Short mmCIF file of C-alpha atoms in Angstrom, two decimals:
data_model
loop_
_atom_site.label_atom_id
_atom_site.label_comp_id
_atom_site.label_asym_id
_atom_site.label_seq_id
_atom_site.Cartn_x
_atom_site.Cartn_y
_atom_site.Cartn_z
CA MET A 1354 0.00 0.00 0.00
CA HIS A 1355 1.42 3.38 -1.05
CA PRO A 1356 0.64 6.63 0.78
CA THR A 1357 -1.31 9.10 -1.34
CA THR A 1358 -0.55 12.24 0.64
CA PRO A 1359 2.80 13.61 1.80
CA ALA A 1360 3.83 13.22 5.41
CA GLN A 1361 4.21 16.99 5.80
CA PRO A 1362 2.18 19.91 4.42
CA PHE A 1363 3.46 21.93 1.48
CA ASP A 1364 3.44 25.72 1.27
CA GLY A 1365 3.00 25.92 -2.48
CA PRO A 1366 3.67 24.30 -5.86
CA HIS A 1367 7.42 24.98 -5.70
CA ASP A 1368 7.60 22.70 -2.66
CA ARG A 1369 6.72 19.81 -4.96
CA GLU A 1370 9.58 20.51 -7.36
CA ILE A 1371 12.66 18.30 -7.13
CA GLU A 1372 15.64 19.92 -8.84
CA SER A 1373 18.64 17.94 -7.58
CA LEU A 1374 19.57 14.42 -6.55
CA ALA A 1375 19.93 15.58 -2.95
CA GLU A 1376 16.34 16.89 -3.00
CA PHE A 1377 15.17 13.61 -4.51
CA ASP A 1378 16.77 11.65 -1.67
CA GLU A 1379 15.31 14.02 0.93
CA VAL A 1380 11.79 13.64 -0.45
CA VAL A 1381 12.06 9.86 -0.61
CA ALA A 1382 13.35 9.71 2.98
CA ALA A 1383 10.75 12.15 4.34
CA HIS A 1384 7.64 11.08 2.42
CA GLY A 1385 8.20 7.65 0.93
CA THR A 1386 6.34 8.64 -2.23
CA LEU A 1387 6.76 10.69 -5.40
CA THR A 1388 3.04 11.20 -5.89
CA HIS A 1389 2.37 14.53 -7.63
CA PHE A 1390 5.99 15.65 -7.43
CA ARG A 1391 7.70 17.31 -10.40
CA VAL A 1392 11.28 16.19 -11.00
CA GLN A 1393 13.24 18.56 -13.23
CA SER A 1394 16.33 17.45 -15.11
CA VAL A 1395 17.74 15.17 -12.39
CA ASP A 1396 19.87 12.21 -13.44
CA LEU A 1397 18.07 9.25 -11.85
CA THR A 1398 20.06 6.44 -13.43
CA ASP A 1399 21.42 5.51 -9.98
CA ARG A 1400 17.98 5.58 -8.33
CA THR A 1401 16.41 2.67 -10.20
CA ASP A 1402 15.57 0.71 -7.05
CA ALA A 1403 13.67 3.68 -5.60
CA LEU A 1404 11.77 4.29 -8.84
CA LEU A 1405 10.78 0.63 -9.05
CA SER A 1406 9.33 0.63 -5.53
CA LEU A 1407 7.82 4.09 -4.97
CA ASP A 1408 4.34 5.33 -5.87
CA THR A 1409 4.74 7.76 -8.79
CA SER A 1410 1.07 8.37 -9.57
CA GLY A 1411 0.53 11.91 -10.76
CA ALA A 1412 4.27 12.61 -10.83
CA VAL A 1413 5.96 14.35 -13.76
CA PHE A 1414 9.56 13.64 -14.77
CA LEU A 1415 10.99 16.37 -16.98
CA GLY A 1416 14.15 15.43 -18.85
CA CYS A 1417 15.40 12.98 -16.20
CA PRO A 1418 17.77 10.25 -17.44
CA MET A 1419 16.65 6.94 -15.95
CA ASP A 1420 16.77 3.20 -16.56
CA PRO A 1421 14.19 2.12 -19.19
CA ALA A 1422 12.59 -0.27 -16.68
CA ALA A 1423 12.21 2.54 -14.17
CA ALA A 1424 10.67 4.81 -16.81
CA ALA A 1425 8.24 2.10 -17.89
CA ARG A 1426 7.19 1.42 -14.31
CA ALA A 1427 6.69 5.14 -13.60
CA ARG A 1428 4.41 5.43 -16.64
CA ALA A 1429 2.50 2.34 -15.60
CA CYS A 1430 1.85 3.93 -12.21
CA GLY A 1431 0.38 7.02 -13.82
CA ALA A 1432 3.41 9.32 -14.10
CA LEU A 1433 4.22 11.46 -17.12
CA VAL A 1434 7.80 10.92 -18.28
CA PHE A 1435 9.30 13.46 -20.66
CA PRO A 1436 12.68 12.04 -21.72
CA PRO A 1437 15.81 14.14 -22.28
CA VAL A 1438 16.10 15.61 -25.77
CA PRO A 1439 19.33 14.42 -27.42
CA GLY A 1440 21.64 16.69 -29.37
CA LEU A 1441 20.74 20.00 -27.73
CA SER A 1442 23.25 22.49 -26.34
CA PHE A 1443 20.71 23.52 -23.69
CA ASP A 1444 18.36 21.74 -21.31
CA PRO A 1445 14.72 22.79 -21.90
CA TYR A 1446 13.63 21.31 -18.56
CA ARG A 1447 16.29 22.93 -16.39
CA GLY A 1448 15.44 23.57 -12.75
CA HIS A 1449 17.88 26.46 -12.14
CA VAL A 1450 19.01 29.64 -13.85
CA TYR A 1451 22.42 29.62 -15.51
CA SER A 1452 25.82 30.46 -14.05
CA PRO A 1453 28.60 32.22 -15.99
CA ASP A 1454 30.76 29.10 -15.76
CA GLU A 1455 27.98 27.06 -17.36
CA LEU A 1456 27.33 29.40 -20.28
CA PHE A 1457 31.03 30.06 -20.92
CA ALA A 1458 32.26 26.47 -20.54
CA SER A 1459 34.97 25.68 -23.14
CA LEU A 1460 35.92 29.37 -23.48
CA ASP A 1461 39.55 28.25 -23.66
CA GLU A 1462 38.67 26.84 -27.11
CA GLY A 1463 37.14 30.14 -28.19
CA TYR A 1464 33.71 31.65 -27.58
CA GLU A 1465 32.23 29.73 -30.54
CA ALA A 1466 32.73 26.49 -28.57
CA THR A 1467 30.75 27.61 -25.53
CA PRO A 1468 27.18 26.43 -24.78
CA ASP A 1469 26.05 30.05 -25.06
CA ALA A 1470 27.34 30.44 -28.60
CA ARG A 1471 26.19 26.98 -29.67
CA THR A 1472 22.69 27.66 -28.35
CA TYR A 1473 22.55 30.92 -30.29
CA ALA A 1474 23.61 29.03 -33.42
CA TRP A 1475 20.82 26.49 -32.83
CA PHE A 1476 18.34 29.35 -32.37
CA GLN A 1477 19.46 30.95 -35.62
CA ARG A 1478 18.96 27.65 -37.47
CA THR A 1479 15.52 26.88 -36.04
CA LYS A 1480 13.75 30.15 -35.22
CA ALA A 1481 12.16 30.57 -38.63
CA ASP A 1482 11.87 27.01 -39.92
CA GLY A 1483 8.27 26.58 -38.78
CA ASP A 1484 9.04 23.39 -36.86
CA ILE A 1485 6.67 23.19 -33.91
CA PHE A 1486 9.14 20.95 -32.06
CA GLY A 1487 11.75 23.72 -31.97
CA SER A 1488 9.25 26.37 -30.88
CA MET A 1489 7.95 23.99 -28.21
CA LEU A 1490 11.46 23.44 -26.85
CA ARG A 1491 12.08 27.20 -26.69
CA SER A 1492 8.79 27.79 -24.89
CA ILE A 1493 9.38 25.02 -22.35
CA HIS A 1494 12.89 26.30 -21.72
CA ASP A 1495 11.76 29.90 -21.15
CA ASP A 1496 8.97 28.83 -18.81
CA ALA A 1497 11.42 26.72 -16.81
CA VAL A 1498 13.81 29.69 -16.56
CA SER A 1499 10.99 31.96 -15.35
CA ASP A 1500 10.05 29.41 -12.70
CA ALA A 1501 13.67 29.18 -11.56
CA LEU A 1502 14.02 32.96 -11.47
CA ASP A 1503 10.90 33.30 -9.32
CA GLU A 1504 12.31 30.79 -6.86
CA LEU A 1505 15.65 32.61 -6.79
CA LEU A 1506 14.16 36.04 -6.06
CA VAL A 1507 11.68 35.13 -3.31
CA GLY A 1508 11.90 37.89 -0.69
CA ALA A 1509 14.52 39.92 -2.60
CA ARG A 1510 14.34 43.69 -3.09
CA VAL A 1511 15.28 43.92 -6.74
CA VAL A 1512 16.45 47.10 -8.44
CA GLY A 1513 16.93 47.16 -12.19
CA VAL A 1514 19.76 48.96 -13.94
CA MET A 1515 19.03 49.42 -17.64
CA GLY A 1516 21.34 50.87 -20.24
CA GLY A 1517 22.92 50.33 -23.62
CA HIS A 1518 25.45 47.72 -24.71
CA ALA A 1519 27.62 50.34 -26.45
CA MET A 1520 29.13 51.76 -23.23
CA ALA A 1521 32.78 50.74 -23.49
CA ARG A 1522 35.02 49.44 -20.76
CA GLY A 1523 37.71 51.95 -19.87
CA THR A 1524 35.38 54.95 -20.01
CA GLU A 1525 34.29 57.10 -17.09
CA GLU A 1526 30.67 56.26 -17.92
CA TYR A 1527 31.40 52.55 -17.48
CA ALA A 1528 33.21 53.20 -14.18
CA GLY A 1529 30.28 55.29 -12.97
CA ALA A 1530 27.79 52.52 -13.78
CA ALA A 1531 30.00 50.06 -11.89
CA ARG A 1532 30.09 52.32 -8.84
CA LEU A 1533 26.30 52.59 -9.05
CA GLY A 1534 25.91 48.80 -9.01
CA ARG A 1535 28.30 48.56 -6.08
CA GLU A 1536 26.42 51.16 -4.03
CA LEU A 1537 23.03 49.57 -4.72
CA ALA A 1538 24.33 46.13 -3.73
CA ARG A 1539 25.90 47.50 -0.56
CA ALA A 1540 22.51 49.01 0.31
CA GLY A 1541 21.07 45.49 0.44
CA LEU A 1542 19.38 45.54 -2.97
CA THR A 1543 19.60 42.80 -5.57
CA VAL A 1544 20.91 44.37 -8.77
CA ALA A 1545 19.28 43.06 -11.95
CA THR A 1546 20.26 43.99 -15.50
CA GLY A 1547 19.58 42.92 -19.05
CA GLY A 1548 22.71 40.83 -18.77
CA GLY A 1549 24.61 42.06 -21.78
CA PRO A 1550 27.77 44.12 -22.26
CA GLY A 1551 28.19 47.87 -21.69
CA ALA A 1552 26.15 49.53 -18.96
CA MET A 1553 24.58 46.21 -18.04
CA GLU A 1554 27.93 44.54 -17.46
CA ALA A 1555 29.18 47.54 -15.49
CA ALA A 1556 26.28 47.34 -13.03
CA ASN A 1557 26.75 43.59 -12.56
CA LEU A 1558 30.49 44.19 -12.08
CA GLY A 1559 29.72 46.76 -9.39
CA ALA A 1560 27.56 44.30 -7.50
CA TYR A 1561 30.32 41.70 -7.85
CA ALA A 1562 32.79 44.21 -6.38
CA ALA A 1563 30.57 45.09 -3.39
CA PRO A 1564 32.33 42.82 -0.82
CA PHE A 1565 35.82 44.12 -1.72
CA ASP A 1566 37.66 47.37 -0.99
CA ALA A 1567 37.83 50.27 -3.43
CA GLY A 1568 41.14 49.13 -4.86
CA MET A 1569 39.57 45.97 -6.27
CA LEU A 1570 37.17 47.86 -8.53
CA THR A 1571 39.91 50.21 -9.70
CA GLU A 1572 42.15 47.30 -10.66
CA ALA A 1573 39.26 45.36 -12.23
CA LEU A 1574 38.41 48.33 -14.41
CA ARG A 1575 42.05 48.48 -15.54
CA ILE A 1576 42.07 44.80 -16.51
CA LEU A 1577 38.79 45.04 -18.37
CA ALA A 1578 39.92 48.08 -20.33
CA LYS A 1579 42.32 45.78 -22.25
CA ALA A 1580 39.25 44.48 -24.13
CA PRO A 1581 36.93 47.53 -24.31
CA LYS A 1582 34.14 45.93 -26.37
CA PHE A 1583 32.85 42.50 -27.32
CA THR A 1584 33.75 43.27 -30.94
CA PRO A 1585 35.83 42.20 -32.74
CA SER A 1586 36.50 39.33 -30.30
CA VAL A 1587 33.95 38.01 -27.81
CA THR A 1588 36.61 35.55 -26.67
CA ASP A 1589 39.05 38.30 -25.61
CA TRP A 1590 36.23 40.30 -24.02
CA ALA A 1591 35.02 37.34 -21.96
CA ARG A 1592 38.53 36.22 -20.99
CA ALA A 1593 39.24 39.64 -19.48
CA ALA A 1594 36.15 39.28 -17.30
CA PHE A 1595 37.15 35.80 -16.15
CA GLU A 1596 40.61 37.13 -15.36
CA VAL A 1597 38.94 39.54 -12.92
CA ARG A 1598 36.80 36.76 -11.47
CA ALA A 1599 39.86 34.56 -10.97
CA ALA A 1600 41.79 37.33 -9.21
CA TRP A 1601 38.86 38.11 -6.90
CA PRO A 1602 36.71 34.99 -6.53
CA ASP A 1603 33.44 34.88 -4.62
CA GLY A 1604 32.22 38.34 -5.52
CA GLY A 1605 28.82 39.70 -4.60
CA PRO A 1606 25.73 38.22 -6.28
CA SER A 1607 23.50 39.89 -8.83
CA VAL A 1608 21.08 38.84 -11.56
CA ALA A 1609 21.27 39.11 -15.34
CA VAL A 1610 18.36 38.51 -17.71
CA PRO A 1611 19.72 38.40 -21.29
CA THR A 1612 18.31 36.84 -24.45
CA TRP A 1613 19.48 34.78 -27.42
CA PHE A 1614 17.25 37.04 -29.53
CA TYR A 1615 20.21 39.44 -29.30
CA GLY A 1616 22.64 36.54 -29.43
CA HIS A 1617 25.35 38.57 -31.12
CA GLU A 1618 25.66 40.24 -27.69
CA PRO A 1619 27.14 37.76 -25.21
CA PRO A 1620 25.97 37.69 -21.59
CA ASN A 1621 28.38 39.26 -19.14
CA PRO A 1622 30.14 36.95 -16.66
CA PHE A 1623 29.77 39.13 -13.55
CA ALA A 1624 26.21 38.18 -12.61
CA ALA A 1625 26.10 35.12 -10.36
CA HIS A 1626 22.67 34.19 -11.72
CA ILE A 1627 21.82 34.41 -15.43
CA ALA A 1628 18.24 33.85 -16.58
CA LYS A 1629 18.70 33.67 -20.34
CA TYR A 1630 15.68 33.47 -22.63
CA PHE A 1631 14.90 32.77 -26.26
CA SER A 1632 11.89 35.11 -26.29
CA ASN A 1633 12.88 38.74 -25.90
CA ALA A 1634 9.30 39.78 -25.10
CA THR A 1635 9.12 37.30 -22.22
CA ARG A 1636 12.55 38.39 -21.03
CA GLU A 1637 11.79 42.15 -21.13
CA ASP A 1638 8.46 41.91 -19.34
CA GLY A 1639 9.77 39.43 -16.80
CA LEU A 1640 12.85 41.49 -15.97
CA LEU A 1641 10.93 44.71 -15.37
CA ALA A 1642 8.11 42.97 -13.49
CA ARG A 1643 10.62 41.61 -10.98
CA CYS A 1644 12.25 45.02 -10.29
CA THR A 1645 10.14 45.63 -7.18
CA ALA A 1646 12.46 48.31 -5.77
CA GLY A 1647 12.54 50.40 -8.94
CA VAL A 1648 14.61 50.86 -12.07
CA VAL A 1649 17.52 53.14 -12.98
CA PHE A 1650 17.75 53.94 -16.70
CA LEU A 1651 21.24 54.86 -17.89
CA PRO A 1652 21.80 56.34 -21.36
CA GLY A 1653 20.94 53.86 -24.08
CA ALA A 1654 19.30 53.59 -27.48
CA ALA A 1655 16.21 51.82 -28.81
CA GLY A 1656 16.30 48.93 -26.34
CA THR A 1657 16.52 51.22 -23.31
CA VAL A 1658 13.76 53.48 -24.65
CA GLN A 1659 11.57 50.41 -25.03
CA GLU A 1660 12.36 49.40 -21.44
CA ILE A 1661 11.39 52.85 -20.13
CA PHE A 1662 7.91 52.62 -21.58
CA ASP A 1663 7.53 48.90 -20.91
CA ASN A 1664 8.04 49.88 -17.28
CA ALA A 1665 5.90 53.00 -17.48
CA THR A 1666 2.80 51.19 -18.77
CA PRO A 1667 2.09 49.03 -15.68
CA ASN A 1668 3.00 52.02 -13.49
CA TYR A 1669 0.47 54.13 -15.38
CA TYR A 1670 -2.32 51.56 -15.04
CA GLU A 1671 -1.11 50.24 -11.66
CA SER A 1672 -1.59 46.77 -13.09
CA ARG A 1673 1.16 45.44 -10.81
CA GLY A 1674 0.03 47.43 -7.81
CA GLU A 1675 1.60 50.63 -6.54
CA PRO A 1676 3.93 52.30 -9.09
CA THR A 1677 7.62 51.61 -8.61
CA PRO A 1678 10.39 54.25 -8.86
CA MET A 1679 11.89 55.18 -12.22
CA VAL A 1680 15.13 57.18 -12.30
CA LEU A 1681 16.44 58.43 -15.66
CA VAL A 1682 20.12 59.42 -15.69
CA ASP A 1683 21.67 62.11 -17.95
CA ARG A 1684 19.46 65.09 -18.64
CA ALA A 1685 20.95 65.89 -22.05
CA HIS A 1686 20.51 62.32 -23.28
CA TRP A 1687 16.88 61.92 -22.20
CA THR A 1688 15.70 65.46 -23.12
CA GLN A 1689 17.69 66.19 -26.29
CA ARG A 1690 19.31 63.17 -27.94
CA LEU A 1691 16.41 60.81 -27.18
CA PRO A 1692 13.68 62.93 -25.52
CA ALA A 1693 11.95 60.17 -23.60
CA TRP A 1694 11.72 62.24 -20.41
CA PRO A 1695 9.20 64.87 -21.68
CA LEU A 1696 6.89 62.11 -22.89
CA LEU A 1697 7.25 60.12 -19.66
CA ARG A 1698 6.54 63.23 -17.58
CA SER A 1699 3.46 64.07 -19.68
CA LEU A 1700 2.23 60.50 -19.38
CA ALA A 1701 2.62 60.58 -15.60
CA ARG A 1702 0.89 63.92 -15.06
CA GLU A 1703 -1.90 63.69 -12.46
CA ARG A 1704 -1.33 59.96 -12.07
CA SER A 1705 0.00 58.28 -8.93
CA MET A 1706 3.20 57.45 -10.82
CA GLU A 1707 4.01 61.17 -11.12
CA SER A 1708 5.69 61.15 -7.71
CA ARG A 1709 7.69 58.03 -8.61
CA ILE A 1710 9.64 59.34 -11.62
CA THR A 1711 12.63 61.65 -11.77
CA LEU A 1712 15.46 62.78 -14.02
CA VAL A 1713 18.96 63.34 -12.64
CA ASP A 1714 22.06 64.78 -14.27
CA ARG A 1715 24.72 62.49 -12.87
CA ILE A 1716 24.88 58.79 -12.14
CA GLU A 1717 26.06 59.54 -8.60
CA GLU A 1718 22.64 61.04 -7.88
CA ALA A 1719 20.73 57.89 -8.79
CA PRO A 1720 20.92 55.94 -5.49
CA GLU A 1721 19.60 58.84 -3.42
CA ALA A 1722 16.88 59.55 -6.00
CA LEU A 1723 15.82 55.92 -5.96
CA LYS A 1724 15.66 55.97 -2.16
CA ARG A 1725 13.64 59.20 -2.17
CA LEU A 1726 11.11 57.96 -4.71
CA GLY A 1727 10.72 54.67 -2.87
CA GLY A 1728 9.76 56.43 0.35
#
């Protein structure tokens, strides 16, 4: 006779997700059943005896390698078993967001050999071929990444730092964005960016530098300036970042949310947690929706303008609750070169979001402005 209910209550659906072999063993020991659990991308080839004896009714196994007899028995008991997909450079069923080491594995052979580059190449081959299998894999992957990101950010006060990829290492603007990320992280906020080069990398670098003294960031900026941009060589650009990480391991955590839609832009290696998506629309909306402590918008081009108004729309309608702070940095950029500020201010007039937006001249003013707008 198999138990049909767990021995302990569960707080929510995430409590029924098993994302590692250690969690699998804990659940088996504590509950003696896998009924209605969801097992994500866990290699179960060494757990055949358990799978042959446990109740798996209502369970779902997503991309879990297992003995054929164990898989057959799980199906016979009423489980759904989705086998691993061979030949992919990514795992569509993954239970965790990415790490820089995972995406940049094999960098010593050149960026083209890394899982990040190979996944972009797969995306380029399949995104327009009309094959429903490819689009299904991308959708499953992105949903799994969103689920993992939600789990990661439970209870976090997240502040977004948005800005363009063109900001070069070695410039004062890049150094200023890094100092901004460091100050926000030291204030107890979780820094989140679009995950790419330029201003995004600088903010993630600043959060990485938060536990170290001022000299670390100065020296890191010097090392990175040897490869100012990710063109012409992503390999050289990424190697400079890993040189910094090797010299100062165990930096402060932050989050990056990039996309293979802009796969010519590599993700930066300074974010501890990288939630990379195929769908840019899902990525953009998800990144901004999770910035519960507000967003700082550094100078950027079309992508940053889009992010300003993607963030302004739910603030205008209060569709996500109370409006969150929006701080635009660089008056000349946002009033003359790309006059997004006048439109944003007109949009906010006589709305509750009016008191939650501001424009500052210098990046050094952004943390205090964010604090002021957040009450």
